[in-house]
Amino acid sequence: MVIAVEPQTKLNKFEKFKAEKDGLAVKDELEHFAQIGWEAVDKTDLEHRLKWLGIFFRPVTPGKFMLRLRIPSGVISSQGMRVLAEIIQRYGDDGSADITTRQNIQLRGVRLEDIPDIFRKLNAVGLTSIQSGMDNVRNITGSPIAGIDGDELIDTRELAQKVQDAITNSGQGNPAFTNLPRKFNIALEGGRDNSIHAEINDIAFVPAYREGELGFNVLVGGFFSAKRCAPAIPLHAWVPPNEDVVTLSCAILAVFRDNGSRANRQKSRLMWLIDEWGMDKFRAEVEKVFGKELLSAAPKDEMDWDKRDCLGVNPQKQAGYSYVGLHVPVGRFDDAEGMFELARLAEVYGQGELRLTVEQNVIIPYVANENVETLLAEPILQQYAIAPTPLVRSLISCTGSQFCNFALVETKQRALNIARNLDQKLEIGDRLRIHWTGCPNSCGQPQVADIGLMGTKVRKDGKTVEGVDLYMGGTVGKDAKLGTCVRKGIPCDELPEVLEELMLEKFGATAK
Ligand code: SRM
Ligand code: SF4
């Protein structure tokens, strides 16, 4: 595979080490790394190339790695969940896991010497972590209730899996797409409620009728970064819900791979290339690789609902069955127990399958209606509730300083404490979405929230303390819009008061 890159002099330091040795190359060295131990591994392999396999060295907890899976559309079998639980169980107090904002799972506490064995176990249940970090395509998102939603337009599960298989060579690793200029996000929406935040993906397929035929309009270029946030814009193209989705995704990736900037990493995401070329040229270049004429877009898309969070008991498309959405506070599994229990519930009450959501929660599909009451009486539902208090219910948080070295603040625990306290003090309508993110990288998507909180450092009483910038105005679902920063530098110890006032004044809250 010959990859057209800019002249060497312009390459940033990441491009230089990628040119020296492809990230995927470490796949063949895992057994060796496991034998020599992490301290002896080459620094660039350790801190960067291992991310091509989903293995993240954590400077905050050296020797205890994070392993990022790929779970297309957030669909995972109970066996898969049990294997993930077994992996973290062996690490005792160090072992934990998170559901991510891309309906995926990350494991923590993982030791390099165990990786070969872990990969064999993942393989046996059809799971992979390949190409989940660095300059690769992230988890392919899709509606978490695909195939069970009575109002669904297109069941995108198979397509999402096919896109993943094409990009990763069915989990074996695909050198054609392991040297992108930057990370890349793809989402497929098949429902009416924009469940996957189409607007913040580099490619989003959204349901649309063209001349009476149901398929997808295509949006491109959406992204967040510390320097710039941009919503996705129309490619002015429509594809039917078949192999064209896979071919077009690969065509866009190839155009990005061969033409995206490799000089400044802050200007490397797809939108920068679209800006440089203009949409007409970008579309024409994509068309060349696609190999046939792109059809013009349908006049409108079909995403015309408010976004659902899928919690609670919901009727399924299949008569006699419900899907039950359980709330996992800020997506965190502190230990293996909760994961084992969810796997068990999926087998006893469902059909051995779980779904993950971009709200960092879990769904058990296919619960026979007559069994719902018994499921709701299971003790674990005290922990993973179907109807948590309003602020906790819609709370999202990125990893934060506990494990992420980019973080400027601790997020998850603080987010939960503040939400729980305010839920006790205030009467709030049924939804107020708060998103926390520990730094300007925006993994916790503060720009899509009613109230977004982005970690920063603040000077207070002559000291540097943890603080946040406050975002407002983000909307989700139909006509989703990004929010903006409305107030900077609030010290975290003043935040509960600031939020309380804000909710009373702007969000119709009343004191209890
Ligand atoms: Fe992210 C880098 C965690 C979703 C934008 N993100 C990181 C790293 C890998 C940094 C690092 O090496 O420590 C974080 C790992 C911390 C850890 O130990 O967990 C990290 N990102 C996450 C997760 C786990 C947040 C969460 O708690 O859910 C999400 C994992 C998703 C997944 O399953 O793959 C996660 N990250 C996002 C999103 C949200 C989304 O995709 O909807 C974004 C904004 C959308 C986007 O990418 O356009 C996001 N992450 C970033 C960026 C900024 C990208 C940029 O173009 O500048 C970085 C930094 C970078 O790539 O240089 C980053
Ligand atoms: Fe880490 Fe920043 Fe992403 Fe949070 S937003 S996970 S602190 S990189």
CSV table of C-alpha atoms in Angstrom, one decimal, residues 52 112 205 332 345 381 386 497:
chain,number,residue,atom,x,y,z
A,52,TRP,CA,-3.0,0.7,17.4
A,112,LEU,CA,1.2,-6.2,29.4
A,205,PHE,CA,-25.1,8.2,7.7
A,332,ARG,CA,-18.2,3.3,35.5
A,345,LEU,CA,-29.4,-10.9,33.7
A,381,LEU,CA,-31.1,-2.7,39.9
A,386,ILE,CA,-34.1,2.2,35.6
A,497,GLU,CA,-23.6,27.0,44.0
